[in-house]
Structure formats: structure tokens, C-alpha cells
Coordinates of C-alpha atoms in Angstrom, one line a residue:
X154 CA 104.5 29.9 34.0
X155 CA 103.9 26.1 33.9
X156 CA 107.4 25.4 35.2
X157 CA 106.9 27.9 38.1
X158 CA 103.8 26.1 39.2
X159 CA 105.6 22.7 38.8
X160 CA 108.5 24.0 40.9
X161 CA 106.1 25.3 43.6
X162 CA 104.3 22.0 43.8
X163 CA 107.6 20.1 44.0
X164 CA 108.6 22.3 46.9
X165 CA 105.3 21.6 48.7
X166 CA 106.2 17.9 48.5
X167 CA 109.6 18.4 50.0
X168 CA 108.2 18.2 53.6
X169 CA 107.6 14.4 52.9
X170 CA 111.2 13.9 51.9
X171 CA 113.5 12.0 54.3
X172 CA 116.2 14.7 54.1
X173 CA 113.9 17.4 55.4
X174 CA 113.3 15.5 58.7
X175 CA 116.4 16.9 60.6
X176 CA 115.4 20.4 59.7
X177 CA 111.8 20.2 61.1
X178 CA 112.9 20.5 64.8
X179 CA 114.4 23.9 63.9
X180 CA 111.1 25.0 62.5
X181 CA 109.0 23.6 65.4
X182 CA 111.2 25.4 67.9
X183 CA 109.3 28.5 66.8
X184 CA 105.8 26.9 67.1
X185 CA 104.8 28.5 70.4
X186 CA 105.8 32.0 69.3
X187 CA 103.8 34.5 67.2
X188 CA 104.0 33.4 63.6
X189 CA 104.5 36.8 62.0
X190 CA 107.4 37.8 64.2
X191 CA 109.1 34.4 64.6
X192 CA 108.0 31.6 62.3
X193 CA 107.6 33.7 59.2
X194 CA 111.1 35.3 59.3
X195 CA 112.6 31.9 59.9
X196 CA 110.8 30.4 56.9
X197 CA 111.7 33.5 54.8
X198 CA 115.4 33.1 55.8
X199 CA 115.3 29.4 54.8
X200 CA 113.7 30.1 51.5
X201 CA 115.9 33.0 50.5
X202 CA 119.1 31.2 51.5
X203 CA 118.1 28.0 49.8
X204 CA 117.3 29.9 46.6
X205 CA 120.5 31.9 46.7
X206 CA 122.7 28.8 47.3
X207 CA 120.9 26.8 44.6
X208 CA 121.2 29.8 42.2
X209 CA 125.0 29.8 42.8
X210 CA 125.0 26.1 42.1
X211 CA 123.4 26.8 38.7
X212 CA 125.8 29.6 37.9
X213 CA 129.0 28.6 39.5
X214 CA 129.4 24.9 39.0
X215 CA 131.8 22.9 41.1
X216 CA 133.3 25.7 43.2
X217 CA 130.1 26.4 45.0
X218 CA 130.0 22.8 46.3
X219 CA 133.0 23.5 48.4
X220 CA 131.8 26.9 49.5
X221 CA 128.4 25.4 50.5
X222 CA 130.1 22.7 52.6
X223 CA 131.9 25.5 54.5
X224 CA 128.6 27.3 54.9
X225 CA 127.0 24.1 56.2
X226 CA 129.6 23.7 58.9
X227 CA 129.2 27.4 59.9
X228 CA 125.4 26.9 60.0
X229 CA 125.7 23.7 62.0
X230 CA 127.8 25.6 64.6
X231 CA 125.2 28.4 64.7
X232 CA 122.2 26.1 65.1
X233 CA 124.0 24.1 67.8
X234 CA 124.4 27.3 69.8
X235 CA 120.6 28.0 69.4
X236 CA 119.9 24.4 70.5
X237 CA 122.0 24.8 73.6
X238 CA 120.3 28.0 74.6
X239 CA 117.0 26.2 74.3
X240 CA 118.3 23.5 76.7
X241 CA 120.0 25.9 79.2
X242 CA 118.9 29.5 78.8
X243 CA 121.7 30.7 81.1
X244 CA 124.5 28.9 79.4
X245 CA 125.6 31.7 77.2
X246 CA 126.0 34.1 80.1
X247 CA 127.9 31.6 82.3
X248 CA 130.4 30.6 79.6
X249 CA 130.9 34.1 78.1
X250 CA 130.5 36.7 80.7
X251 CA 131.7 39.6 78.4
X252 CA 128.9 38.7 76.0
X253 CA 126.3 37.9 78.5
X254 CA 123.8 40.4 77.0
X255 CA 124.2 39.0 73.6
X256 CA 123.9 35.4 74.9
X257 CA 120.7 36.3 76.7
X258 CA 119.3 37.9 73.6
X259 CA 120.1 34.8 71.5
X260 CA 118.5 32.6 74.2
X261 CA 115.4 34.7 74.3
X262 CA 114.9 35.0 70.6
X263 CA 115.6 31.3 69.9
X264 CA 113.0 30.1 72.2
X265 CA 114.1 31.0 75.8
X266 CA 112.1 34.2 76.1
X267 CA 108.6 35.5 75.4
X268 CA 109.5 38.4 73.1
X269 CA 110.7 36.9 69.8
X270 CA 112.9 39.2 67.6
X271 CA 112.3 38.8 63.8
X272 CA 116.0 39.5 63.1
X273 CA 117.2 36.6 65.2
X274 CA 114.5 34.3 63.6
X275 CA 115.7 35.4 60.2
X276 CA 119.3 34.6 61.1
X277 CA 118.3 31.1 62.3
X278 CA 116.4 30.7 59.1
X279 CA 119.5 31.6 57.1
X280 CA 121.4 28.9 59.0
X281 CA 118.7 26.3 58.5
X282 CA 118.5 27.2 54.8
X283 CA 122.2 26.4 54.3
X284 CA 121.6 23.0 55.9
X285 CA 118.5 22.4 53.7
X286 CA 120.1 23.4 50.4
X287 CA 121.4 19.9 49.4
X288 CA 117.9 18.4 49.8
X289 CA 116.7 18.1 46.2
X290 CA 114.7 15.8 44.0
X291 CA 113.8 15.3 40.3
X292 CA 112.1 18.7 40.0
X293 CA 115.0 20.7 41.4
X294 CA 117.3 18.6 39.1
X295 CA 115.0 19.7 36.2
X296 CA 115.5 23.3 37.1
X297 CA 119.2 23.0 37.3
X298 CA 119.2 21.1 34.0
X299 CA 117.5 24.0 32.4
X300 CA 120.2 26.3 33.7
X301 CA 122.8 24.0 32.2
X302 CA 121.1 23.9 28.9
X303 CA 120.1 27.6 28.5
X304 CA 122.4 29.4 30.9
X305 CA 121.5 30.7 34.3
X306 CA 119.0 33.6 34.2
X307 CA 116.4 35.5 36.2
X308 CA 113.9 32.7 35.1
X309 CA 116.1 30.1 36.8
X310 CA 116.2 32.1 40.0
X311 CA 112.4 32.5 39.9
X312 CA 112.0 28.7 39.6
X313 CA 114.3 28.2 42.5
X314 CA 112.4 30.7 44.6
X315 CA 109.1 29.0 43.6
X316 CA 110.5 25.6 44.8
X317 CA 111.7 27.2 48.1
X318 CA 108.4 29.0 48.5
X319 CA 106.5 25.7 48.1
X320 CA 108.6 24.0 50.8
X321 CA 108.1 27.0 53.1
X322 CA 104.4 26.8 52.5
X323 CA 104.1 23.2 53.7
X324 CA 106.4 23.8 56.6
X325 CA 104.4 26.9 57.6
X326 CA 101.3 24.7 57.7
X327 CA 103.1 22.3 60.0
X328 CA 104.3 25.2 62.1
X329 CA 100.9 26.7 62.6
X330 CA 99.5 23.3 63.5
X331 CA 102.4 22.9 65.9
X332 CA 101.5 26.2 67.5
X333 CA 98.1 24.9 68.4
X334 CA 99.6 21.8 69.9
X335 CA 101.9 23.9 72.0
X336 CA 99.1 26.2 73.2
X337 CA 97.0 23.2 74.3
X338 CA 100.0 21.8 76.2
X339 CA 100.6 25.1 77.9
X340 CA 97.0 25.5 79.0
X341 CA 96.4 21.9 80.2
X342 CA 99.6 20.4 81.2
X343 CA 102.0 23.2 81.9
X344 CA 105.0 21.4 80.4
X345 CA 106.3 24.3 78.3
X346 CA 109.7 24.2 79.9
X347 CA 110.1 20.5 79.1
X348 CA 108.8 21.0 75.6
X349 CA 111.3 23.8 75.1
X350 CA 114.2 21.5 76.3
X351 CA 112.9 18.7 74.2
X352 CA 113.1 20.9 71.2
X353 CA 116.6 21.9 72.1
X354 CA 117.6 18.2 72.3
X355 CA 115.8 17.5 69.0
X356 CA 117.7 20.4 67.3
X357 CA 121.0 19.0 68.6
X358 CA 120.1 15.6 67.3
X359 CA 119.3 17.2 63.9
X360 CA 122.7 18.9 63.9
X361 CA 124.4 15.5 64.7
X362 CA 122.3 13.8 62.0
X363 CA 123.3 16.3 59.3
X364 CA 127.0 16.5 60.4
X365 CA 127.3 12.7 60.2
X366 CA 125.3 12.2 57.0
X367 CA 122.4 10.3 58.7
X368 CA 120.0 12.7 57.2
X369 CA 120.6 11.3 53.7
X370 CA 121.6 7.8 54.8
X371 CA 119.7 6.1 57.6
X372 CA 116.8 8.4 57.5
X373 CA 116.3 7.7 53.8
X374 CA 116.2 4.0 54.5
X375 CA 113.9 4.2 57.5
X376 CA 111.4 6.7 56.1
X377 CA 108.3 5.4 54.5
X378 CA 107.7 8.7 52.8
X379 CA 109.6 9.0 49.5
X380 CA 108.9 12.0 47.3
X381 CA 110.9 10.9 44.3
X382 CA 108.0 9.1 42.7
X383 CA 105.5 11.8 43.5
X384 CA 107.8 14.5 42.1
X385 CA 108.4 12.5 38.9
X386 CA 104.7 12.0 38.5
X387 CA 104.3 15.7 38.6
X388 CA 106.9 16.0 35.9
X389 CA 105.1 13.5 33.8
X390 CA 101.6 14.9 34.5
X391 CA 102.5 18.5 33.6
X392 CA 104.5 17.6 30.6
X393 CA 107.7 19.4 31.7
X394 CA 110.8 18.7 29.6
X395 CA 113.5 16.4 30.9
X396 CA 116.6 14.6 29.6
X397 CA 115.5 11.5 27.8
X398 CA 116.8 8.3 26.1
X399 CA 119.4 5.8 27.3
X400 CA 121.0 8.3 29.6
X401 CA 117.9 8.2 31.8
X402 CA 118.3 4.5 32.3
X403 CA 121.2 5.2 34.6
X404 CA 121.7 1.5 35.1
X405 CA 123.5 0.4 38.3
X406 CA 124.1 1.5 41.9
X407 CA 126.7 4.2 41.2
X408 CA 124.4 5.9 38.8
X409 CA 121.4 5.8 41.0
X410 CA 123.1 7.6 43.9
X411 CA 123.0 10.7 41.7
X412 CA 119.3 11.3 41.3
X413 CA 118.8 14.8 39.8
X414 CA 121.2 17.8 40.5
X415 CA 124.6 17.7 38.9
X416 CA 124.0 14.3 37.2
X417 CA 120.9 15.7 35.4
X418 CA 122.8 18.8 34.5
X419 CA 125.5 16.8 32.9
X420 CA 123.0 14.6 31.1
X421 CA 121.2 17.7 29.7
X422 CA 124.5 19.2 28.5
X423 CA 125.3 16.0 26.8
X424 CA 122.1 16.0 24.8
X425 CA 123.1 19.3 23.1
X426 CA 125.9 17.7 21.1
X427 CA 128.9 19.5 19.8
X428 CA 128.6 22.9 18.0
X429 CA 129.8 22.8 14.5
X430 CA 133.5 23.6 14.4
X431 CA 133.8 24.3 18.1
X432 CA 134.7 21.7 20.6
X433 CA 135.1 22.7 24.3
X434 CA 138.0 21.8 26.5
X435 CA 136.5 19.8 29.4
X436 CA 139.8 19.4 31.2
X437 CA 142.6 16.9 31.4
X438 CA 141.7 13.2 30.9
X439 CA 141.5 11.4 34.3
X440 CA 143.9 8.4 34.8
X441 CA 143.1 4.9 33.7
X442 CA 144.6 3.5 36.9
X443 CA 142.6 1.2 39.1
X444 CA 141.4 -1.5 36.7
X445 CA 141.5 -4.9 38.2
X446 CA 142.5 -6.4 34.9
X447 CA 142.8 -5.6 31.2
X448 CA 141.5 -7.7 28.3
X449 CA 142.9 -7.7 24.7
X450 CA 145.7 -5.4 25.8
X451 CA 148.4 -4.8 28.5
X452 CA 147.4 -2.0 30.9
X453 CA 147.1 1.3 29.2
X454 CA 147.9 4.7 30.7
X455 CA 146.9 8.2 29.7
X456 CA 150.6 9.1 29.3
X457 CA 151.1 6.2 26.9
X458 CA 148.1 7.2 24.9
X459 CA 149.3 10.8 24.4
X460 CA 149.4 11.6 20.7
X461 CA 146.4 9.4 20.0
X462 CA 142.7 10.3 19.8
X463 CA 141.0 8.1 22.5
X464 CA 137.3 7.0 22.8
X465 CA 136.5 5.8 26.3
X466 CA 133.3 3.7 26.4
X467 CA 131.8 2.9 29.8
X468 CA 129.6 -0.2 29.4
X469 CA 128.4 -3.4 31.1
X470 CA 127.6 -6.5 29.2
X471 CA 123.9 -7.0 30.3
X472 CA 123.0 -3.4 29.6
X473 CA 120.7 -3.2 26.6
X474 CA 121.6 0.4 26.0
X475 CA 125.2 -0.5 25.8
X476 CA 124.6 -3.5 23.5
X477 CA 122.6 -1.3 21.1
X478 CA 125.5 1.2 20.9
X479 CA 128.2 -1.4 20.6
X480 CA 128.0 -2.0 16.8
X481 CA 129.0 1.6 16.3
X482 CA 131.9 1.5 18.8
X483 CA 133.3 -1.6 17.2
X484 CA 132.9 -0.1 13.7
X485 CA 134.7 3.1 14.7
X486 CA 137.5 1.1 16.3
X487 CA 138.2 -0.7 13.0
X488 CA 137.5 2.2 10.7
X489 CA 139.8 4.7 12.4
X490 CA 142.4 2.5 14.0
X491 CA 145.1 3.2 11.4
X492 CA 144.3 6.9 11.5
X493 CA 145.1 7.4 15.2
X494 CA 142.0 6.3 17.1
X495 CA 142.2 4.1 20.2
X496 CA 139.0 2.7 21.7
X497 CA 139.1 1.8 25.4
X498 CA 136.1 -0.1 26.8
X499 CA 135.7 0.3 30.6
X500 CA 133.5 -2.5 31.9
X501 CA 131.9 -1.3 35.1
X502 CA 129.5 -3.9 36.4
X503 CA 125.9 -3.5 37.6
X504 CA 125.0 -6.9 38.9
X505 CA 127.2 -9.2 41.0
X506 CA 127.6 -11.7 38.2
X507 CA 129.1 -9.1 36.0
X508 CA 132.1 -8.9 38.3
X509 CA 133.0 -12.5 37.4
X510 CA 136.0 -12.2 35.0
X511 CA 135.0 -15.4 33.2
X512 CA 131.6 -14.0 32.4
X513 CA 133.1 -10.8 31.1
X514 CA 135.7 -12.7 29.0
X515 CA 132.9 -14.8 27.4
X516 CA 130.8 -11.7 26.7
X517 CA 133.8 -9.9 25.1
X518 CA 134.4 -12.9 22.9
X519 CA 130.8 -13.5 22.0
X520 CA 130.3 -9.9 21.2
X521 CA 133.4 -9.7 19.0
X522 CA 135.1 -7.0 20.9
X523 CA 138.8 -6.8 20.0
X524 CA 139.8 -3.4 21.4
X525 CA 141.3 -3.0 24.9
X526 CA 138.8 -3.5 27.8
X527 CA 139.5 -2.4 31.4
X528 CA 137.8 -4.4 34.1
X529 CA 136.7 -1.7 36.5
X530 CA 135.2 -3.9 39.2
X531 CA 136.1 -1.3 41.9
X532 CA 134.7 1.7 39.9
X533 CA 138.1 3.4 40.1
X534 CA 138.0 4.7 36.5
X535 CA 134.3 5.3 36.8
X536 CA 134.9 7.6 39.8
X537 CA 137.9 9.3 38.2
X538 CA 135.7 10.4 35.3
X539 CA 132.8 11.2 37.6
X540 CA 130.7 9.2 35.3
X541 CA 127.0 8.4 36.1
X542 CA 125.7 6.5 33.0
X543 CA 125.8 3.4 30.9
X544 CA 126.7 3.8 28.2
X545 CA 128.9 6.9 28.3
X546 CA 131.4 8.0 25.7
X547 CA 134.3 10.4 26.3
X548 CA 136.5 11.6 23.5
X549 CA 140.1 12.7 24.3
X550 CA 142.3 14.6 21.9
X551 CA 146.0 14.0 21.1
X552 CA 147.0 16.4 23.9
X553 CA 145.2 14.4 26.6
X554 CA 142.2 16.8 26.9
X555 CA 138.6 15.7 27.1
X556 CA 136.8 17.4 24.2
X557 CA 133.4 15.8 24.1
X558 CA 131.1 13.4 25.9
X559 CA 127.8 11.7 25.2
X560 CA 125.6 9.8 27.6
X561 CA 123.1 7.1 26.5
X562 CA 122.1 5.9 23.1
X563 CA 121.7 8.1 20.1
X564 CA 123.6 10.8 18.1
X565 CA 126.1 8.3 16.8
X566 CA 126.6 10.6 13.8
X567 CA 127.5 13.5 16.0
X568 CA 130.0 11.4 18.0
X569 CA 131.6 10.2 14.7
X570 CA 132.0 13.7 13.4
X571 CA 133.9 14.6 16.6
X572 CA 136.2 11.6 16.1
X573 CA 136.9 12.8 12.6
X574 CA 137.6 16.4 13.7
X575 CA 139.9 15.3 16.5
X576 CA 141.9 13.1 14.1
X577 CA 142.3 16.0 11.8
X578 CA 143.4 18.2 14.7
X579 CA 146.0 15.5 15.6
X580 CA 147.5 15.7 12.1
X581 CA 146.1 12.5 10.5
X582 CA 146.9 12.7 6.8
X583 CA 143.8 11.0 5.5
X584 CA 140.7 10.8 7.7
X585 CA 137.9 8.6 6.4
X586 CA 135.0 10.5 5.1
X587 CA 131.3 9.7 5.5
X588 CA 129.5 8.3 8.4
X589 CA 129.3 4.7 9.6
X590 CA 126.1 2.7 9.0
X591 CA 125.5 -0.5 10.8
X592 CA 123.1 -3.4 10.2
X593 CA 122.7 -4.6 13.7
X594 CA 120.7 -7.8 14.5
X595 CA 119.1 -9.4 17.5
X596 CA 119.5 -7.5 20.8
X597 CA 121.9 -5.0 19.2
X598 CA 119.3 -3.7 16.7
X599 CA 118.2 -0.1 17.4
X600 CA 115.1 0.3 19.6
X601 CA 111.8 1.5 18.3
X602 CA 111.4 4.2 21.0
X603 CA 108.2 5.6 19.5
X604 CA 106.5 2.4 20.4
X605 CA 108.0 1.9 23.9
X606 CA 105.6 2.6 26.8
X607 CA 107.2 0.3 29.4
X608 CA 110.2 1.3 31.6
X609 CA 113.2 -0.7 32.7
X610 CA 112.0 -2.8 35.6
X611 CA 114.1 -4.4 38.3
X612 CA 112.9 -7.6 40.1
X613 CA 115.1 -7.2 43.2
X614 CA 113.4 -5.4 46.1
X615 CA 116.0 -2.6 46.2
X616 CA 114.6 -1.1 43.0
X617 CA 111.4 -3.0 42.2
X618 CA 108.3 -1.0 41.1
X619 CA 104.8 -2.0 40.0
X620 CA 104.9 -5.4 41.7
X621 CA 101.3 -6.6 42.0
X622 CA 101.6 -10.2 43.3
X623 CA 100.3 -11.3 46.7
X624 CA 101.7 -11.2 49.3
X625 CA 104.0 -8.2 49.1
X626 CA 107.6 -9.1 48.4
X627 CA 109.2 -10.9 51.3
X628 CA 112.8 -9.8 51.6
X629 CA 115.4 -12.5 51.4
X630 CA 113.1 -15.4 52.2
X631 CA 111.2 -17.9 50.1
X632 CA 107.5 -17.3 49.8
X633 CA 104.5 -18.5 47.7
X634 CA 103.2 -15.8 45.3
X635 CA 100.1 -15.5 43.2
X636 CA 99.4 -12.9 40.4
X637 CA 96.0 -11.3 39.8
X638 CA 94.0 -12.4 36.8
X639 CA 94.2 -9.0 35.1
X640 CA 97.2 -6.7 34.9
X641 CA 97.3 -3.0 34.1
X642 CA 100.1 -1.7 31.8
X643 CA 103.5 -2.2 33.3
X644 CA 102.2 -4.3 36.2
X645 CA 104.2 -7.5 36.8
X646 CA 104.3 -10.3 39.3
X647 CA 105.6 -13.7 40.4
X648 CA 103.7 -17.0 40.6
X649 CA 105.0 -19.9 42.6
X650 CA 107.7 -20.1 45.3
X651 CA 110.4 -17.4 44.9
X652 CA 113.0 -15.8 47.0
X653 CA 113.3 -12.1 46.4
X654 CA 116.7 -10.6 47.0
X655 CA 118.1 -7.1 46.7
X656 CA 118.9 -7.4 43.0
X657 CA 117.0 -10.5 41.7
X658 CA 114.2 -12.9 42.3
X659 CA 115.3 -16.6 42.5
X660 CA 113.0 -19.5 41.9
X661 CA 112.8 -21.7 45.0
X662 CA 110.8 -24.5 43.6
X663 CA 110.8 -26.8 40.6
X664 CA 108.6 -24.5 38.5
X665 CA 107.4 -20.9 38.6
X666 CA 106.2 -18.0 36.4
X667 CA 106.8 -14.3 35.9
X668 CA 104.2 -12.2 34.1
X669 CA 104.4 -8.6 32.8
X670 CA 101.8 -6.4 30.9
X671 CA 104.0 -4.4 28.5
X672 CA 104.0 -2.3 25.4
X673 CA 107.2 -2.3 23.2
X674 CA 108.5 -4.0 20.2
X675 CA 111.1 -5.9 22.2
X676 CA 111.1 -7.4 25.6
X677 CA 114.4 -8.5 27.3
X678 CA 115.0 -10.2 30.6
X679 CA 118.4 -10.5 32.4
X680 CA 118.5 -14.1 33.6
X681 CA 121.0 -16.6 35.1
X682 CA 120.9 -20.3 35.9
X683 CA 121.3 -21.6 39.5
X684 CA 124.5 -21.7 41.5
X685 CA 125.3 -25.1 40.1
X686 CA 125.2 -23.7 36.6
X687 CA 122.8 -26.3 35.3
X688 CA 120.6 -25.0 32.4
X689 CA 117.1 -24.0 33.2
X690 CA 114.3 -24.7 30.6
X691 CA 111.6 -22.1 30.1
X692 CA 108.4 -21.5 28.1
X693 CA 107.3 -18.1 26.8
X694 CA 103.8 -17.1 26.0
X695 CA 102.4 -13.8 24.6
X696 CA 98.7 -13.2 25.5
X697 CA 98.5 -16.9 26.5
X698 CA 99.7 -18.2 23.1
X699 CA 103.0 -19.4 21.7
X700 CA 104.9 -16.4 20.4
X701 CA 105.3 -17.6 16.8
X702 CA 106.7 -14.7 14.7
X703 CA 106.7 -12.5 17.9
X704 CA 109.5 -14.5 19.4
X705 CA 112.9 -13.0 20.4
X706 CA 116.2 -14.4 19.3
X707 CA 116.5 -16.6 22.4
X708 CA 113.1 -18.2 21.9
X709 CA 111.8 -20.9 19.5
X710 CA 108.5 -20.3 17.7
X711 CA 106.8 -22.5 20.3
X712 CA 108.1 -20.4 23.1
X713 CA 110.7 -22.8 24.4
X714 CA 114.2 -21.8 25.4
X715 CA 117.0 -22.4 27.9
X716 CA 118.9 -20.2 30.4
X717 CA 122.5 -21.3 30.0
X718 CA 124.5 -18.3 31.3
X719 CA 124.1 -15.0 33.1
X720 CA 123.2 -12.5 30.5
X721 CA 120.4 -10.6 28.8
X722 CA 117.9 -12.7 26.9
X723 CA 115.7 -11.3 24.1
X724 CA 112.3 -13.0 24.6
X725 CA 109.9 -11.0 22.5
X726 CA 110.2 -9.1 19.2
X727 CA 106.8 -8.0 17.9
X728 CA 106.4 -7.7 14.1
X729 CA 104.1 -5.1 12.6
X730 CA 102.1 -2.8 14.8
X731 CA 103.1 -2.7 18.4
X732 CA 100.3 -2.9 21.1
X733 CA 99.9 -3.9 24.7
X734 CA 100.6 -7.5 25.3
X735 CA 100.7 -9.8 28.4
X736 CA 104.0 -11.7 28.6
X737 CA 104.6 -14.7 30.7
X738 CA 107.6 -17.0 31.2
X739 CA 107.3 -20.3 33.0
X740 CA 110.5 -21.9 34.2
X741 CA 110.6 -25.7 34.2
X742 CA 113.6 -26.2 36.4
X743 CA 114.6 -24.7 39.8
X744 CA 117.3 -22.1 40.7
X745 CA 116.9 -19.5 37.9
X746 CA 117.5 -15.9 38.9
X747 CA 115.7 -13.0 37.2
X748 CA 117.2 -9.5 37.4
X749 CA 115.7 -6.9 35.2
X750 CA 113.3 -6.3 32.2
X751 CA 114.3 -3.9 29.5
X752 CA 112.4 -2.9 26.4
X753 CA 113.1 -1.6 22.9

């Protein structure tokens, strides 16, 4: 029952989402007609069609995507016809004389007449529902994740109906308000004809926006109403389950484009782990073509790897989740190399500096990685695997079939058992028994997730949250910032002259500070020196004092340190009980760039 209420409330919020904007003109085209005979059937058609299409998505997987795209184009054509009849009521009769009666009826029922027909409104609602179906946020992703984890059921369909009913409720309120507006216009101004034509033009503009992708592109950028945070707050407030752990970090732009929906379904499926003795066949391994360069090996191909068990590890060198998984990957590569395992690291960058080959080569050397690494700067391998997460592990059997995947940190024991099983299936004579134990140090040490209450936080304006300095962040221009005297948990800010760019904040003066109120055992910050590469000195304080034994591996007990390269720096590691602390870092030289806080 709780999830049904949650889904309904999420649907109510949908009217604020940018992707619903092109649909609203279709709803408002019924505003001046009786609600029960016109508006209500339209909204019912929208809700029923949306729930049906989304249910098919939960049941049918990938094939319904193509079917829905065909349905969208049919719906676009149908709505375009309705739009034209609003603009020119006699158009259907002039163009299609044999169907003049049907054309007149469509014109009348879609807004050109005074006697609305519920059937025609329902039909328009069905068409609009097909257009609306792809509009989804975290709560809809949560519903589809449940279907992936537990199988599609009547309960899943009920949740989807609740989501659709919530959206229909908010649009019904807007429709009723619109009706009052239209009534006032008709009584006082007599501009009904122009309003009708304006609605027809708005509907055509909506069709064009949806057909060209503007509904999810430009509108998403222009709109000041974003429901993602509101919906996620509902998820958190009502305690609904969701995929957790490193997979939810979804570091980097390619990952962030898939918020909810299939990406969340995949993440949920990955959390289940393999069933004992039964590994699914997830299809043929995608090609490894498209890497801009290979390290530690000549270019590898899937054909050349046939007969081997292959672990493909998607990572990027400043990703804390990847760094904490890396000790296991390196250990497996050495332990099972002679038994037929090949580990392939695919380095897919998040930040611009991670595209620099010299930076990646240095990181591979510093981290002690000796297995082959594909430099995937164009995301060719990433897209071939349809991957969405850092880190992500895919296991391929000796026949070139994907048999297992895992997203994010955790379940290393389960992944190693799959490696052992696939090696035995491949005919390895002696497969090492037992599970790998690692003694990781520094940034690679496992996180204390029970103590973490602070999320990954980006400093660039494209993804920044909880920024509390004054003034608000000025995009791509230097400005003087000040931080408040007191910070709430997870608030952060800049002090001094900084230039805030899309992915980082760069110090534009000889000194400046960053402050963050956090709770976690470890605090990390991705940093880089200025364009000239000169080292940047810094001073860390925790609650206004030198960190002492709470220092990270990149900080001296007195809080001093130096930014020498573009990478992740561990600045705090609290001993003993973990509690809320105020972190500050003062930079003593200009030019430093700060990208993202991570915690552990």
C-alpha cells in the first residue's frame, strides 16, 4: 500500500517535469468543453495507455522499446491531424471529400464544435498517452526495478496505474482551471476562435518538439521546474527500497543520462547476484573495437579471446568506487591468469583530464595495474556493452557469451565464485579454491558505509547540489564568494575568488577556501593543479583544528599537503567513532581546480 501511495504522489509531481510540457497543450485543448464528456475521457485514455505501455516495458524488455517508438510516430500523426482541425475546421472536408463526414466529426470533437464526443476524446487521450509514456523519473524507475527483481505482476501494473492516476489528477486540476479561464475569455473578450486556433498551433508545436527530441533536450535545460529531486525526496521520506551502493554513484555523463528506467532495472538485477549452480546466458559479448589506445597489451579482440574466461572491468582512475574494487581485480588477474582468466580494464573517463593519455599511464603505473587496459575515450566499448556504471564487471565464458555482471562495489565473493565456475566450465584442470582476501590501504581500503551520511558532491555547476555560498554560483566567470558561519549537514561552499565551470571550480586568486559539513570516516576530493602544472600548497582543518590522527594519506598531521597532479586526494580519515565534522581546505597558491567530493 505504501508503494501505491508513493507512486501516486510521484505521478502528481509529473506535471512539473520538463518532459510533460509538450503534452499540456493537448490537455488544454479540451479546457472549454464539459469535463465529464471531454476532459475526463482524454485523461483516462492517457492514463490507461501510459500504464499499458509501461507494463509492457516491465514485461517485455527491449522489444517494446521499438514497438513504442512506432506507436509514438502513429500518435504524432494522429495528434497532428487533431491540431490541424483546430486551426482549420474545414480542412478535413476540403482535402478528403469522400471522408468529409468523418473529418467534420473529428474537427468537432477535437475542439471545432460544441458537442464533444467522449469516444473521440478517449482516442486523443490514447494518442497523447503514447507520447507521454517515456516521461519517467526516479519513482517510475523504482517501480520498473521492482518488476525486474520480482517479476512483472498485477502489483506492478497497479503501481503503474497509481503513477498514471497521479499525473492525471494534477492535469485534471490544471484542465479545470483552464476551463474557468476560457469561460472568462468567452464572456468578456469573445476571442474563442483565436484561442482555439492558438491551441491548434500549440499542439502542432508540441508535436514538433516531441518528434525532434526538444521535449527531453532543450526544454529540460530551459525549465526551472525539475522533479527529480522532489521525487527522490519522496523515495527517501517514505522509505521505499531502491538499489544502493556504488552502482548508485553512476559517476560521469554517460551514466547520468540514464536516470531511472532501464538503467535502474539493470542495477537492481545486478544486486541479486548469481543463483548457485545456474548462470544465465546474457548474450554474445560485444566487440572491444573502438579503443583509442591499449596499455600493457596490443589491441585485443573478442575473437582472439575465444577459449578464455574474460573479466571486463569498466573504471576511471579518479573514481573512488573503482579504486576500492581495484585490489580484488588485480588479485584475480594474478591468481587465475594461468588457469585461463584474462582481465581487460576499460578506462572510460569522467572528467576531461582523465582523457589525457599521460595521466592514465601514470595512474596505471602508480596503481600497479599490469593487465591490458583499453583507453575508451570515445565511449565506443561503453556503448557497445550498454554500460551505465563505474565500476562495472562483466564475465564472459570461453564461448564468448556474457554470463554475469555486477555494478558498483560489493559482492566480490560472488563475482569470484562465478570466475571459478566459468573456469571449470572451460575445462581448467586445477581451479584455485578459496576466496581472495585483500589488505587494502589508503584510498583503496573498503568504505565504512554504515557511517556514511554524505553523498558524492560535484563542484561544477552542471551537477552541483547543496551549495550555500553567496552569491549563487556564477557560471564560467570569476566571482568573490563567502560562506555562512554555520553549515547544515552536507552543505558546502567556496570562500574567495573562484571561477565555477561546468565540471569544476577553479581558484582565481592567490588563496581561497572550500568548506563542507560532512559525516563519514573518509573524505576525498578530486583536485588538479593549474594549467601550468605548478604544485599548489594547501592546509586542511577539521572543526577548525589541525587534523592530527584524522588526516588522510595525502595530508600531514598539521594539515599541510600539495596538489601535484590531477587525481583523487584522501584528505580525512577519522579514527574511532564517526560523527559530523566541518572540513575546510585552504589553498595557498592560485590555479587549483576542485571537481568532486567522495566519502567512505
